[in-house]
Structure formats: structure tokens, C-alpha cells
Tab-separated table of C-alpha atoms and ligand atoms in Angstrom:
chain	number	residue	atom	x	y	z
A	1	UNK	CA	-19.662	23.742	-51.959
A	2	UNK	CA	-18.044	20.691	-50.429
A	3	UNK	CA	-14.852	20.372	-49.461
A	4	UNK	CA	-11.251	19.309	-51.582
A	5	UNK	CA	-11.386	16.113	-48.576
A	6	UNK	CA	-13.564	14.861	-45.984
A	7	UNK	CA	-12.255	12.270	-44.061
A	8	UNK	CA	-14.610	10.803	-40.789
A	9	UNK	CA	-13.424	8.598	-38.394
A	10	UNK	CA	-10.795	6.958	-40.197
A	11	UNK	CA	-9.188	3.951	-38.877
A	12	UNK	CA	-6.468	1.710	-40.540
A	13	UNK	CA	-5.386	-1.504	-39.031
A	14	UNK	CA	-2.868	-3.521	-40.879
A	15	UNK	CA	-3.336	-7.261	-40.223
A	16	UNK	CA	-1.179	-9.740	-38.506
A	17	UNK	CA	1.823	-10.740	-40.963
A	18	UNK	CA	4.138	-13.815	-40.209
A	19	UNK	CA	5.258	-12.637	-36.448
A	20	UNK	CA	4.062	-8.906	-37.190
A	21	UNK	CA	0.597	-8.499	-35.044
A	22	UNK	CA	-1.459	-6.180	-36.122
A	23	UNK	CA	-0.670	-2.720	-36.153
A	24	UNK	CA	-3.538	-0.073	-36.013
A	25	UNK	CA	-1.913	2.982	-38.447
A	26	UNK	CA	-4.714	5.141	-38.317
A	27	UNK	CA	-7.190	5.110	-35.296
A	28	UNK	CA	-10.742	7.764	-35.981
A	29	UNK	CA	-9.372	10.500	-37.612
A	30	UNK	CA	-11.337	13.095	-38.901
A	31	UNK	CA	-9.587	15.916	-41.501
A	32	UNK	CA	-11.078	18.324	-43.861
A	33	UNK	CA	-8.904	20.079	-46.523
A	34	UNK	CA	-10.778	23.081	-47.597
A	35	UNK	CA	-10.708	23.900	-51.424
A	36	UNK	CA	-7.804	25.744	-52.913
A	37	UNK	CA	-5.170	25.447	-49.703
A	38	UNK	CA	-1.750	23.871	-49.158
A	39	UNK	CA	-2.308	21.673	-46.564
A	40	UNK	CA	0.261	20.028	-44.769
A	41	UNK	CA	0.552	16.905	-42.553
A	42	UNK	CA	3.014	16.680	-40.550
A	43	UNK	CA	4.206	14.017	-38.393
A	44	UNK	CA	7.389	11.757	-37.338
A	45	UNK	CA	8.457	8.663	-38.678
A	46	UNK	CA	5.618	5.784	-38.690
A	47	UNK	CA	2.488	8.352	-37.566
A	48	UNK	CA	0.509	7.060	-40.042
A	49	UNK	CA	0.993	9.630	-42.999
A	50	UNK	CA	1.903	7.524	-45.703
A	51	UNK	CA	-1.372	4.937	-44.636
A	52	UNK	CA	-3.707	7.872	-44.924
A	53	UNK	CA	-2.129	9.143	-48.716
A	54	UNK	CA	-2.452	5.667	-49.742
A	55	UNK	CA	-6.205	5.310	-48.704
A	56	UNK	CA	-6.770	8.372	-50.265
A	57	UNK	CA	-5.054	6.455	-53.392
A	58	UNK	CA	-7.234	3.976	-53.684
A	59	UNK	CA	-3.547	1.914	-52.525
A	60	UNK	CA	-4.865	0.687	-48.839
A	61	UNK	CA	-7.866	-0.256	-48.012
A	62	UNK	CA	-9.351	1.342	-45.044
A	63	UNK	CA	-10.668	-0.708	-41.852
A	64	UNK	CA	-13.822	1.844	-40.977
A	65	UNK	CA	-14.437	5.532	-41.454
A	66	UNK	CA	-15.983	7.937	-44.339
A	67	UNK	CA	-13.811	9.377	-47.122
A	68	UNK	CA	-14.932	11.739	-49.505
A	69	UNK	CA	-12.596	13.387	-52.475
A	70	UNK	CA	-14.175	16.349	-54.025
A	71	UNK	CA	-17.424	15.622	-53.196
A	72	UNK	CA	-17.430	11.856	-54.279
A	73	UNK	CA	-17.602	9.398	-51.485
A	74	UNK	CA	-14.734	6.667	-51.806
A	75	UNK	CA	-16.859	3.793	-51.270
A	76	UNK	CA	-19.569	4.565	-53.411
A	77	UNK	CA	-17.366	5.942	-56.576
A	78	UNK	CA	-13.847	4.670	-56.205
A	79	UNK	CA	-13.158	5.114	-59.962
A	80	UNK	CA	-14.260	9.335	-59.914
A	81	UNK	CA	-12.278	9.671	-56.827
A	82	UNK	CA	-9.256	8.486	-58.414
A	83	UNK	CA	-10.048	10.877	-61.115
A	84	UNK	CA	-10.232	13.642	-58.880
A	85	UNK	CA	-6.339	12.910	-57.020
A	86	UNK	CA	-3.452	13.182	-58.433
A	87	UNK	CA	-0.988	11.332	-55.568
A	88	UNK	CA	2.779	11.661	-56.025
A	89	UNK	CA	3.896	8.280	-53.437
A	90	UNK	CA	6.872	8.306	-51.285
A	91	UNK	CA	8.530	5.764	-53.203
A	92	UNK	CA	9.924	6.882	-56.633
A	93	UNK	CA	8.815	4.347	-59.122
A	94	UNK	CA	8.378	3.907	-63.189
A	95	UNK	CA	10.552	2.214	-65.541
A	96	UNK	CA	14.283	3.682	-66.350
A	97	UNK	CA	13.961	2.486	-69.856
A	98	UNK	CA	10.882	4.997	-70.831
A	99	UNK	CA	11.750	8.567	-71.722
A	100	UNK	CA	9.448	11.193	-69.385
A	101	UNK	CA	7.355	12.462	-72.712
A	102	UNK	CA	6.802	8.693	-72.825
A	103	UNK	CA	5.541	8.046	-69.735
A	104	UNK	CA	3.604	11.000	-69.261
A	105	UNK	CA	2.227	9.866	-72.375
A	106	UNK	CA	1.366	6.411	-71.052
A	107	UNK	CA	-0.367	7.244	-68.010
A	108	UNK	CA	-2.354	9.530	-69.972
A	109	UNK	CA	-3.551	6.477	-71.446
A	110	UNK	CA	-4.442	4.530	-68.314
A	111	UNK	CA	-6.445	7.345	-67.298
A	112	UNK	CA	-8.022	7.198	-70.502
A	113	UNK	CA	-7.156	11.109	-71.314
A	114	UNK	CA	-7.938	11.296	-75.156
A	115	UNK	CA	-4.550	11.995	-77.661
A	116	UNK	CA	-5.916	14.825	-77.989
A	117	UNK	CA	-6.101	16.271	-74.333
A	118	UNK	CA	-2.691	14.861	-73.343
A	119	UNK	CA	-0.423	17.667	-71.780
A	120	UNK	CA	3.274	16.214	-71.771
A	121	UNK	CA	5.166	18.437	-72.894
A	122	UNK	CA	3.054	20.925	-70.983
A	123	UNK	CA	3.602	19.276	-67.595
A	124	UNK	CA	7.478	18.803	-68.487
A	125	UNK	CA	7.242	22.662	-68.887
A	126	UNK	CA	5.663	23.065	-65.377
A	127	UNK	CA	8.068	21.331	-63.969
A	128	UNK	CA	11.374	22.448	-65.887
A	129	UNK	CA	12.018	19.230	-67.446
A	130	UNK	CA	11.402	20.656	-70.846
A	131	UNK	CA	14.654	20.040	-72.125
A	132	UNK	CA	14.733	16.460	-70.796
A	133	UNK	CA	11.304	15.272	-72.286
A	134	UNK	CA	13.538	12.555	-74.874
A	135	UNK	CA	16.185	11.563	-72.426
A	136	UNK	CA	16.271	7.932	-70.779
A	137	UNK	CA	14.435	8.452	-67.724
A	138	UNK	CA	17.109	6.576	-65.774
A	139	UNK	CA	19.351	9.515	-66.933
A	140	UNK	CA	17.562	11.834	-64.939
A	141	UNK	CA	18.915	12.862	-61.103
A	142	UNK	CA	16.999	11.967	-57.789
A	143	UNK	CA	15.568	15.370	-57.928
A	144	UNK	CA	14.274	15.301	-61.629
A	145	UNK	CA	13.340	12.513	-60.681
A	146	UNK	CA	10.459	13.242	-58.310
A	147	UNK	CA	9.560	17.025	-60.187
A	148	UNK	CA	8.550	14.081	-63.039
A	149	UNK	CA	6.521	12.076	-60.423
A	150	UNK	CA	4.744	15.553	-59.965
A	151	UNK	CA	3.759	15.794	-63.955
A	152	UNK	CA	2.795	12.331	-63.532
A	153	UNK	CA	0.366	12.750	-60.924
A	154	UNK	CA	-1.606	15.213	-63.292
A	155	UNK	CA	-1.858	13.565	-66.456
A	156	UNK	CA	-5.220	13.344	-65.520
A	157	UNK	CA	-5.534	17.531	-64.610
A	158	UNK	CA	-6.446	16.846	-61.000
A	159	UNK	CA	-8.159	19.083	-58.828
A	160	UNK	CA	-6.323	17.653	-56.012
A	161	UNK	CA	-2.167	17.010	-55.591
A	162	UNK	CA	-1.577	14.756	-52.937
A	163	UNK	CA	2.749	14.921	-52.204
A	164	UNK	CA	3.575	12.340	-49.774
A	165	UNK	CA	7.414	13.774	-48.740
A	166	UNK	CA	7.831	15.720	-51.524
A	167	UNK	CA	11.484	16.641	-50.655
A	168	UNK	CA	12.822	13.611	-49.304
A	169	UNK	CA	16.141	13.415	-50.186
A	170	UNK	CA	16.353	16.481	-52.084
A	171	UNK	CA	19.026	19.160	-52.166
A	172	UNK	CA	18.388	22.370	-50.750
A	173	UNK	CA	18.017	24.109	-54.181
A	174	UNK	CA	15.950	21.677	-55.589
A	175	UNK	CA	13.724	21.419	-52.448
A	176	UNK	CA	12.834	25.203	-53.260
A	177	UNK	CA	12.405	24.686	-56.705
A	178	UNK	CA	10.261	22.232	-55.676
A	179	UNK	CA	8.201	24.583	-53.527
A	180	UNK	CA	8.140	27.175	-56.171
A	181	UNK	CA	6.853	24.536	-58.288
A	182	UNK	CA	3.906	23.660	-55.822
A	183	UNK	CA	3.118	27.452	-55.100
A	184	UNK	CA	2.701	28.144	-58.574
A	185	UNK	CA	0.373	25.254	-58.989
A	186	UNK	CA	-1.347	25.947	-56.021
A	187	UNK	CA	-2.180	29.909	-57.386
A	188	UNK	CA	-3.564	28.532	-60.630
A	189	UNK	CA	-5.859	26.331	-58.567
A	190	UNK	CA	-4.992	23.115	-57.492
A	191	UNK	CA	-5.609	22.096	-53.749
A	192	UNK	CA	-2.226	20.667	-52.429
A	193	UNK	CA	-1.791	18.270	-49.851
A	194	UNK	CA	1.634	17.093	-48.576
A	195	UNK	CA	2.794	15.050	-45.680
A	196	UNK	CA	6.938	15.947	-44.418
A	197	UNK	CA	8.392	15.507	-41.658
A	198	UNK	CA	10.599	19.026	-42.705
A	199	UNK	CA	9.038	21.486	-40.343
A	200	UNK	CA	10.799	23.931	-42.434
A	201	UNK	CA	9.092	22.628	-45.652
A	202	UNK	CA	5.153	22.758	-43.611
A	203	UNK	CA	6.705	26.097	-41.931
A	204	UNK	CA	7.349	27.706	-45.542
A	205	UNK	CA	4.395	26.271	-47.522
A	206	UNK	CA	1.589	25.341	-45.649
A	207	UNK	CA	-1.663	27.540	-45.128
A	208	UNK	CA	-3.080	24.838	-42.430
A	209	UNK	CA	-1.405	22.168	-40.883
A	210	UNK	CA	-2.474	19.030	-38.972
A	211	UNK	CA	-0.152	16.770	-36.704
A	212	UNK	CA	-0.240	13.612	-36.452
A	213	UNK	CA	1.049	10.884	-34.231
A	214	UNK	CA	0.957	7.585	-33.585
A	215	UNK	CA	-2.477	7.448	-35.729
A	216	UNK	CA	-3.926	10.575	-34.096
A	217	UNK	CA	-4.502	13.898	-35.189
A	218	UNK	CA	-2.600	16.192	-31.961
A	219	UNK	CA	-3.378	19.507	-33.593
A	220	UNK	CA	-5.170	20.702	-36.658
A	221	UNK	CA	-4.987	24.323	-37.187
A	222	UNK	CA	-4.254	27.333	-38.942
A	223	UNK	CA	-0.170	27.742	-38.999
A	224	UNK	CA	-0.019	30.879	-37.351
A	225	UNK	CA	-2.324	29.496	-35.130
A	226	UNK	CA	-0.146	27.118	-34.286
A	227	UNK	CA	2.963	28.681	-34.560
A	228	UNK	CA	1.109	31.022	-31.622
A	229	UNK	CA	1.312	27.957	-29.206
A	230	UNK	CA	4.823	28.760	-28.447
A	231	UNK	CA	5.283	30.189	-25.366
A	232	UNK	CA	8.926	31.240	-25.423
A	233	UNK	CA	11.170	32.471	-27.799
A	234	UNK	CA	14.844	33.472	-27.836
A	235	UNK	CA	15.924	36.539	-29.970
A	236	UNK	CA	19.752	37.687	-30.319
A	237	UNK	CA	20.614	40.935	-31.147
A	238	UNK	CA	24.036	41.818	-32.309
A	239	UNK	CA	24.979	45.461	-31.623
A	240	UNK	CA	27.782	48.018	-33.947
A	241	UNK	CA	29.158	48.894	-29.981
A	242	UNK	CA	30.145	47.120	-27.036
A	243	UNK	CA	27.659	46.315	-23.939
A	244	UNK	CA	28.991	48.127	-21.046
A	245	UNK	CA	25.946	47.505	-18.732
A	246	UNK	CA	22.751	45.744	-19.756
A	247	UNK	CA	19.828	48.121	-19.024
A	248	UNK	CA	17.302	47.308	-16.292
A	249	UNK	CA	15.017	48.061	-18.812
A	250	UNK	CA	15.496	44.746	-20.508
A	251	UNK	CA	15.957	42.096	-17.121
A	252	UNK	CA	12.377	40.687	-18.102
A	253	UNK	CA	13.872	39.038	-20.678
A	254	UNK	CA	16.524	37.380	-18.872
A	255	UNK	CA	19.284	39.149	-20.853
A	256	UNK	CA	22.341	36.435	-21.631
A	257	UNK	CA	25.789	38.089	-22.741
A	258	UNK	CA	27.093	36.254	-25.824
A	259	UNK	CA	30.541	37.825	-26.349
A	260	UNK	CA	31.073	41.887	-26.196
A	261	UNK	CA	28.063	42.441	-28.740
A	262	UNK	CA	25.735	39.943	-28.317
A	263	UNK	CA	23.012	39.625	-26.734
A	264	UNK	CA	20.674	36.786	-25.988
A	265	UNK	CA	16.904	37.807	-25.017
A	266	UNK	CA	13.882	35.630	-23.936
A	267	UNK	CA	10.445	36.439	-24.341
A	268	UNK	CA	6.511	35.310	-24.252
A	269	UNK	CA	5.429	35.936	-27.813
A	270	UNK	CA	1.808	35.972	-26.760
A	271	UNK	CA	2.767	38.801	-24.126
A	272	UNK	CA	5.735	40.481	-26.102
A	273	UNK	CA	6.275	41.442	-29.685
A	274	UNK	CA	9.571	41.167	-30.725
A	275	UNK	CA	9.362	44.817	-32.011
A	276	UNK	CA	9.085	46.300	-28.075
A	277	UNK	CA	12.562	44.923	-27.102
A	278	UNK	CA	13.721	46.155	-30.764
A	279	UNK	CA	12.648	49.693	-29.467
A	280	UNK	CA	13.653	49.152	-25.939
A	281	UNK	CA	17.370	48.308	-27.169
A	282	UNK	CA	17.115	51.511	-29.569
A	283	UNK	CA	16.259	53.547	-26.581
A	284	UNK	CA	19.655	53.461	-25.432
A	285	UNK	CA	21.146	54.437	-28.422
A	286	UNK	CA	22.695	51.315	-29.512
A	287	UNK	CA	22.552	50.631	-32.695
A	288	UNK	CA	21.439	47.099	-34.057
A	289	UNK	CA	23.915	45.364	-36.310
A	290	UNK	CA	21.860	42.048	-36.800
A	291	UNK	CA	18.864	40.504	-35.531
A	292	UNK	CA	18.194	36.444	-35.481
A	293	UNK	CA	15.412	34.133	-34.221
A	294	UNK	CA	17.675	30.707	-33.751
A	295	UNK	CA	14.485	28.857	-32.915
A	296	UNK	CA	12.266	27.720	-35.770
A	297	UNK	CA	8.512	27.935	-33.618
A	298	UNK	CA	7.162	25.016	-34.953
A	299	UNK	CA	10.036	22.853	-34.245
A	300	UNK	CA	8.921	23.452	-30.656
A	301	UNK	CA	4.900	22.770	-31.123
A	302	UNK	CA	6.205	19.998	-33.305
A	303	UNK	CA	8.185	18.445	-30.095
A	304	UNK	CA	5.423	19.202	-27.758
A	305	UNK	CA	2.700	17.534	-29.501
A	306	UNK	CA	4.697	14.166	-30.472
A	307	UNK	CA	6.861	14.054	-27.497
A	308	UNK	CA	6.028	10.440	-26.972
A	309	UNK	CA	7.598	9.620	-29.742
A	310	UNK	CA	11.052	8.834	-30.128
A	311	UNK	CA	11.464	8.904	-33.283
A	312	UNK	CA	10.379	12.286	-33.848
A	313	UNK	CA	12.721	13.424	-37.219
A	314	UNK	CA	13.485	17.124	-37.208
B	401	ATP	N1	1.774	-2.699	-45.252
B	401	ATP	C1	1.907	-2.576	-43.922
B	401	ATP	N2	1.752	-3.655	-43.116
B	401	ATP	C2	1.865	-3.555	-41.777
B	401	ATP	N3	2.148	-2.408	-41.133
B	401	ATP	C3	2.326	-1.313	-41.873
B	401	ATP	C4	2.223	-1.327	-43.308
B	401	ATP	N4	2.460	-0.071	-43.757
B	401	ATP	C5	2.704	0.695	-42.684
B	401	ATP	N5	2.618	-0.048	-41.538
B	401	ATP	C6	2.787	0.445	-40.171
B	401	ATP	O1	1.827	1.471	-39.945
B	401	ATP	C7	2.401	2.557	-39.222
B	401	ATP	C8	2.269	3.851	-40.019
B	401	ATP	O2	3.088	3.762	-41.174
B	401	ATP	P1	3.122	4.890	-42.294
B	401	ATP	O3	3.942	4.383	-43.421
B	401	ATP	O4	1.733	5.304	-42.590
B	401	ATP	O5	3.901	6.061	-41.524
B	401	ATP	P2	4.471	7.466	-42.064
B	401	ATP	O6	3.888	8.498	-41.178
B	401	ATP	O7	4.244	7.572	-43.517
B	401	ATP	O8	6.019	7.323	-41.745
B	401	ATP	P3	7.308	7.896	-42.565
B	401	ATP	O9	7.512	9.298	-42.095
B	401	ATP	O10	8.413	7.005	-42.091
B	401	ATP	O11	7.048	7.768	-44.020
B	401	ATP	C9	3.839	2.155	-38.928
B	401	ATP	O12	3.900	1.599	-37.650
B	401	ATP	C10	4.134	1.105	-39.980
B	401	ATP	O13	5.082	0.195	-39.505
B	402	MG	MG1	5.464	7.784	-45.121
């Protein structure tokens, strides 16, 4: 069975516009987004995320390289492929006047879904905007907002969401609803793919992940995988007691005193599991109050691989 997307050697080069040269977005990449995952790409402002969503849209043309959606090859079929995405762009935009049922029910129509077949107040449903199906669209917040871009994107019952920065500008509540959303349309089938530059969002989502900078691909891999990379991570333990004397026991690990109670530990996940210093601290009968991890891992792989790049948003 083919893949959800094959991309080969991809290269984008915007040309030269009034005293803009030309800027080369995307330069050979190769991805493939296996059927049925959430796949994340993940990379800092200007990478080239956006370029590569909007090829796959049928919205840029590409300068070289081989792209295949679900099997059919971009060049060769551009009309199935746009049959087989459904792309939710970065920029929110449909007219304010038109109520959601109403546009759902016109884009339908450009995708030439039969009256029949249409889903809109189906896809409302999906994405709680049941209630708001006859409201002015313009009524709706920045959050509603985008959930609605999400129905719109599968008028056509895609087999493929593509969610360029799905949360941008979205409250923390919404941003889960969001990801509840995509979950729950990921477990009934649909292959997601979504570009962020929230680690947290690729972190909490994502079953693969590929970084990309400055037009590259820097890492492509599983996210625990990934998240392995990380060669150092802090844990702090807060104890019910005081810490008269820090145990030998736990010097390895460079023990830090934060206050009478807290303590500060760093360790090589690859040669430590959290769970040994858990049982190390145990062994001298203190008891643990509260355990955190203040790092998020990725954030560090994320900073390592894109380093270069000053920009990097985190
Ligand atoms: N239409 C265009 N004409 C010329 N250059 C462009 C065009 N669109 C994007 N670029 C340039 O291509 C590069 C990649 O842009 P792109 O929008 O793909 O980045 P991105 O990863 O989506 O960034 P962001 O996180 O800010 O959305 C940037 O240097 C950008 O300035
Ligand atoms: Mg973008």
C-alpha cells in the first residue's frame, strides 16, 4: 500500500521580486507520512513549512522534486490530489457575511460533492459548532474561527488533513479542544499532518515528527526517538522533611539545594531512569512530596537542531 505522502527531492525557490532576490524555501527534501499517523513538522519561523503545505495544496508551485498524495503523483493528477487533501492554511480566510452551514455548504459545491453527500451540519458537529451553524460567520471568535476552517477542509471527506499552525493564536483551552478535535479524527481514520512551531503542541500530538530548517529536513524520526536525543535532564524533587545532609548516594547527579526541601538532580536519560534516583531518594526514608521535570525534552532537540537560527520561536 503506498503511503498518505511521498515527497522526493523537493526544492522551492521563490523568484526575484522588486529588490527581493530569490529565496530558495525548500532545498531536496524528501518526507514520507505513513498512512493513519499524526505527523508533525516542526520548525522556526521562515523554515519553509508553510511553502511545503502550500505545494502540497496545489497553492505553490514547486521548482523540482516528486510529490505524491495518496498514491496519485501531483504532476500527473493535480485535480485527484486535491481530492485526496483537505489543507486548513495559516491564514484564516472566507467571507464574514456567510453563515458556517453556508459555507460548508458552498465548498461542498466547488468540490462538486452531490446535495446529497454534503455533511454540514455533520462537520459543525465534529467540531462543536453545532449551535453556531446559522450565525454570521463574522460573529464567531478567533478560535471558532479556525475549528470551522477544520470542517472546511473536509467537505470533500479527505483522507488526508493537512493543519498548517493549527493553534496559532489560540487560547490554551481551545488549543486542547483543538487537539481533542484532531485525535478524534485521527482514530476514525484520517492521516493528520500539522506544521507548529509549539513544541508542546508536536510534543502532545505527534506520533512522528520531522524538523525542519532553513529548507532542510535536521531530523525525521519517531518522537520518542527523538525525545531520546537528550542527553541531560534536570528532575526536582520536593520532600514532606527537611534535607539535613544530601546522601553520597546521589553526588552523580550533581545534587543542587533549592530551599530546605528541594532538591535539584541531573541526569543522562539514556544512562539513568528517572525511577533509580526515585528509589535512591526513598532509600533514605524521605518521603517525596512532589516530583517535576522543568525541562520540556524536545525544547532542547528542538534548539540543537535549529541552533543557527535566530529566530527559533519556542
Ligand atoms: N511568496 C513568497 N515569495 C518570496 N519568498 C517567500 C514567499 N513565501 C515565503 N517566502 C520565503 O520562503 C521562506 C519560507 O517561508 P515559509 O512561509 O514557508 O516559512 P514557515 O516555516 O511557514 O514560517 P512561519 O513559521 O513563520 O509560518 C521564508 O524565507 C519566506 O520569506
Ligand atoms: Mg508558515
Amino acid at each position: 500500500m503506498s503511503h498518505a505522502i511521498e515527497i522526493k527531492s523537493l526544492s522551492k525557490t521563490y523568484q526575484p521580486n522588486g529588490k527581493s532576490p530569490p529565496k530558495q524555501a525548500l532545498k531536496s527534501v524528501d518526507l514520507t507520512i505513513p498512512r493513519g499517523m499524526i505527523y508533525g513538522l516542526l520548525g522556526p519561523n521562515g523554515a519553509g513549512k508553510s511553502t511545503l503545505i502550500n505545494i502540497l495544496a496545489g497553492l505553490v508551485l514547486k521548482t523540482d522534486g516528486h510529490v505524491k498524495i495518496w498514491g496519485t503523483d501531483l504532476d500527473e493528477n493535480p485535480r485527484q490530489c486535491r481530492a485526496n487533501i483537505g489543507i486548513v492554511p495559516q491564514e484564516l480566510n472566507f467571507d464574514p457575511f456567510f453563515s458556517p452551514q453556508k459555507l460548508l455548504d458552498i465548498q461542498a459545491g466547488l468540490y462538486g460533492v452531490p446535495r446529497a453527500e454534503r455533511r454540514s451540519a455533520e462537520l459543525l458537529k465534529l467540531v462543536g459548532l453545532e449551535d453556531k451553524g446559522h450565525n454570521f460567520t463574522r460573529a464567531l471568535s478567533g478560535g471558532m474561527r479556525r475549528r470551522l476552517m477544520i470542517a472546511k477542509a473536509m467537505v470533500h471527506n479527505p483522507p488526508i488533513l493537512v493543519l498548517d499552525e493549527p493553534t496559532a493564536g489560540v487560547d490554551i483551552e481551545l488549543r486542547r479542544q483543538l487537539w481533542d478535535n484532531v485525535r478524534e479524527l485521527n482514530r476514525q481514520g484520517m492521516t493528520v499532518l500539522l506544521t507548529t512551531h509549539y513544541l508542546e503542541e508536536a510534543e502532545e500530538l505527534c506520533e512522528r515528527i520531522a524538523i525542519i530548517n532553513g529548507g532542510e529536513i535536521v531530523a525525521d524520526e519517531e518522537k520518542e526517538t527523538l525525545l531520546a536525543r537528550v542527553d541531560r535532564k534536570e528532575l526536582t524533587v520536593t520532600l514532606s522533611n527537611e534535607i539535613s545532609e544530601i546522601p553520597k548516594t546521589l553526588d552523580r547527579f550533581t545534587p543542587r539545594k533549592d530551599g530546605q526541601r528541594t532538591l535539584t538532580l541531573t541526569y543522562a536519560p539514556k544512562e539513568t531512569k528517572a525511577g533509580e534516583i526515585i528509589s535512591l531518594i526513598q532509600a533514605q526514608n524521605w518521603e517525596i512530596q512532589d516530583i517535576s521535570s522543568n525541562q520540556s525534552a524536545l525544547e532542547d532537540v528542538f534548539l540543537q537542531l535549529t541552533k543557527s537560527t535566530a529566530h527559533a520561536v519556542i
